[in-house]
mmCIF file of C-alpha atoms in Angstrom:
data_model
loop_
_atom_site.group_PDB
_atom_site.id
_atom_site.type_symbol
_atom_site.label_atom_id
_atom_site.label_comp_id
_atom_site.label_asym_id
_atom_site.label_seq_id
_atom_site.Cartn_x
_atom_site.Cartn_y
_atom_site.Cartn_z
ATOM 1 C CA MET A 181 80.428 112.573 116.721
ATOM 2 C CA ASP A 182 83.222 112.945 114.155
ATOM 3 C CA ILE A 183 84.896 116.290 113.752
ATOM 4 C CA PRO A 184 83.844 117.819 110.251
ATOM 5 C CA GLN A 185 86.648 118.056 107.671
ATOM 6 C CA VAL A 186 87.331 121.062 105.613
ATOM 7 C CA ILE A 187 89.978 120.518 102.908
ATOM 8 C CA SER A 188 91.126 123.547 100.894
ATOM 9 C CA LYS A 189 92.471 123.071 97.369
ATOM 10 C CA GLN A 190 95.814 124.031 98.529
ATOM 11 C CA ALA A 191 95.873 121.331 101.163
ATOM 12 C CA ALA A 192 94.392 118.622 98.981
ATOM 13 C CA GLU A 193 96.744 115.577 98.625
ATOM 14 C CA THR A 194 97.490 114.392 95.035
ATOM 15 C CA GLY A 195 97.328 110.702 94.244
ATOM 16 C CA GLU A 196 99.471 108.829 91.755
ATOM 17 C CA MET A 197 97.029 109.143 88.952
ATOM 18 C CA GLY A 198 96.729 113.003 89.443
ATOM 19 C CA GLN A 199 93.460 112.902 91.518
ATOM 20 C CA GLU A 200 93.154 115.479 94.307
ATOM 21 C CA TYR A 201 91.703 113.947 97.409
ATOM 22 C CA LEU A 202 89.027 116.042 99.004
ATOM 23 C CA ALA A 203 87.035 115.255 102.220
ATOM 24 C CA THR A 204 86.877 111.601 103.194
ATOM 25 C CA GLY A 205 84.439 109.988 105.693
ATOM 26 C CA LYS A 206 83.993 106.451 106.956
ATOM 27 C CA GLN A 207 81.488 105.564 104.143
ATOM 28 C CA VAL A 208 82.404 107.860 101.233
ATOM 29 C CA SER A 209 85.255 109.849 99.871
ATOM 30 C CA MET A 210 85.380 112.638 97.286
ATOM 31 C CA ARG A 211 88.190 113.537 94.770
ATOM 32 C CA ARG A 212 88.702 116.034 91.876
ATOM 33 C CA TRP A 213 90.156 115.147 88.470
ATOM 34 C CA GLU A 214 91.685 117.467 86.045
ATOM 35 C CA GLN A 215 92.944 115.733 82.834
ATOM 36 C CA ALA A 216 93.931 116.701 79.209
ATOM 37 C CA ALA A 217 92.433 115.099 76.233
ATOM 38 C CA SER A 218 93.491 111.431 75.825
ATOM 39 C CA GLU A 219 92.422 108.162 74.212
ATOM 40 C CA PHE A 220 90.712 105.316 75.925
ATOM 41 C CA GLY A 221 92.862 103.639 78.666
ATOM 42 C CA GLU A 222 92.684 100.023 79.462
ATOM 43 C CA THR A 223 89.366 98.505 80.726
ATOM 44 C CA HIS A 224 89.569 98.046 84.566
ATOM 45 C CA CYS A 225 87.321 97.328 87.408
ATOM 46 C CA ARG A 226 87.368 98.796 90.934
ATOM 47 C CA GLU A 227 86.458 97.391 94.322
ATOM 48 C CA TYR A 228 84.236 100.493 95.120
ATOM 49 C CA GLU A 229 81.189 102.205 93.607
ATOM 50 C CA THR A 230 81.851 105.605 91.855
ATOM 51 C CA VAL A 231 79.503 108.549 91.096
ATOM 52 C CA GLY A 232 80.818 111.502 89.256
ATOM 53 C CA MET A 233 79.864 114.861 87.804
ATOM 54 C CA LEU A 234 81.712 116.648 84.970
ATOM 55 C CA ILE A 235 82.260 120.266 85.679
ATOM 56 C CA SER A 236 83.822 120.961 82.368
ATOM 57 C CA GLY A 237 84.984 119.241 79.105
ATOM 58 C CA ILE A 238 83.760 116.330 77.225
ATOM 59 C CA LEU A 239 84.506 112.641 78.048
ATOM 60 C CA GLU A 240 83.316 109.264 76.764
ATOM 61 C CA LEU A 241 82.618 106.513 79.333
ATOM 62 C CA ASP A 242 82.786 102.895 78.115
ATOM 63 C CA LEU A 243 80.881 100.961 80.779
ATOM 64 C CA ASP A 244 80.594 97.252 80.249
ATOM 65 C CA GLY A 245 80.835 97.569 76.420
ATOM 66 C CA GLN A 246 78.241 100.645 76.030
ATOM 67 C CA THR A 247 79.701 103.976 75.387
ATOM 68 C CA ALA A 248 78.172 107.217 76.564
ATOM 69 C CA THR A 249 79.382 110.879 75.770
ATOM 70 C CA LEU A 250 79.143 113.241 78.716
ATOM 71 C CA GLY A 251 79.422 116.988 78.902
ATOM 72 C CA ALA A 252 79.473 119.623 81.416
ATOM 73 C CA GLY A 253 76.874 119.042 84.125
ATOM 74 C CA ASP A 254 76.275 115.404 83.233
ATOM 75 C CA SER A 255 76.817 112.737 85.995
ATOM 76 C CA TRP A 256 77.524 108.920 85.938
ATOM 77 C CA LEU A 257 77.589 105.876 88.084
ATOM 78 C CA VAL A 258 80.092 103.052 87.793
ATOM 79 C CA PRO A 259 78.916 100.169 90.069
ATOM 80 C CA GLU A 260 81.491 98.252 92.008
ATOM 81 C CA GLY A 261 83.259 95.669 89.936
ATOM 82 C CA ALA A 262 81.982 96.980 86.535
ATOM 83 C CA PRO A 263 84.426 96.917 83.666
ATOM 84 C CA HIS A 264 84.978 100.474 82.407
ATOM 85 C CA ARG A 265 87.325 102.932 80.778
ATOM 86 C CA TYR A 266 87.333 106.689 79.800
ATOM 87 C CA ARG A 267 88.257 108.755 76.826
ATOM 88 C CA ILE A 268 88.869 112.372 77.426
ATOM 89 C CA VAL A 269 87.544 114.134 74.192
ATOM 90 C CA GLU A 270 88.085 117.737 75.571
ATOM 91 C CA ALA A 271 90.095 118.485 78.712
ATOM 92 C CA VAL A 272 88.006 117.770 81.810
ATOM 93 C CA VAL A 273 87.450 118.868 85.481
ATOM 94 C CA ALA A 274 85.318 116.350 87.305
ATOM 95 C CA ILE A 275 84.327 115.530 90.804
ATOM 96 C CA GLU A 276 83.931 111.952 91.944
ATOM 97 C CA ALA A 277 82.651 110.314 95.046
ATOM 98 C CA THR A 278 83.471 106.661 95.972
ATOM 99 C CA SER A 279 81.889 104.272 98.379
ATOM 100 C CA PRO A 280 83.544 102.863 100.296
ATOM 101 C CA PRO A 281 86.258 105.530 100.382
ATOM 102 C CA ALA A 282 88.769 104.640 97.673
ATOM 103 C CA ARG A 283 91.672 106.493 99.272
ATOM 104 C CA PHE A 284 92.124 103.647 102.027
ATOM 105 C CA ASN A 285 93.833 100.477 101.623
ATOM 106 C CA ASN A 286 95.386 101.476 98.366
ATOM 107 C CA ARG A 287 92.096 101.019 96.468
ATOM 108 C CA ASP A 288 93.255 103.759 93.898
ATOM 109 C CA GLU A 289 96.178 101.578 92.944
ATOM 110 C CA PRO A 290 95.827 99.738 89.552
ATOM 111 C CA THR A 291 93.914 96.603 89.690
ATOM 112 C CA SER A 292 93.720 93.556 87.288
ATOM 113 C CA GLY A 293 93.492 94.765 83.633
ATOM 114 C CA GLU A 294 94.667 98.232 84.408
ATOM 115 C CA ALA A 295 97.990 99.581 83.337
#
């Protein structure tokens, strides 16, 4: 049996894109995002599936050419390999989980089509 992880906000590591890495297991990892308003970034694809929940703020998710506006309490799924991009309409705080864990093997590094 694995030893449970407890990660305090103060102990969370910060990634190159500003994400705070939270608990990470063998099959899933969790991270926290806090970002000010911004325009759409470049469309990109990831080698992992992402589910997220918006804690506060407003964002637009362009997923494979279709755009949805999300507010606090809304959640989303970005399938592995799906082209997507975000626009932060109003500063956001969001929690995301990735499977397999995005933190390993530099999976949070930019991939093709991402600046």
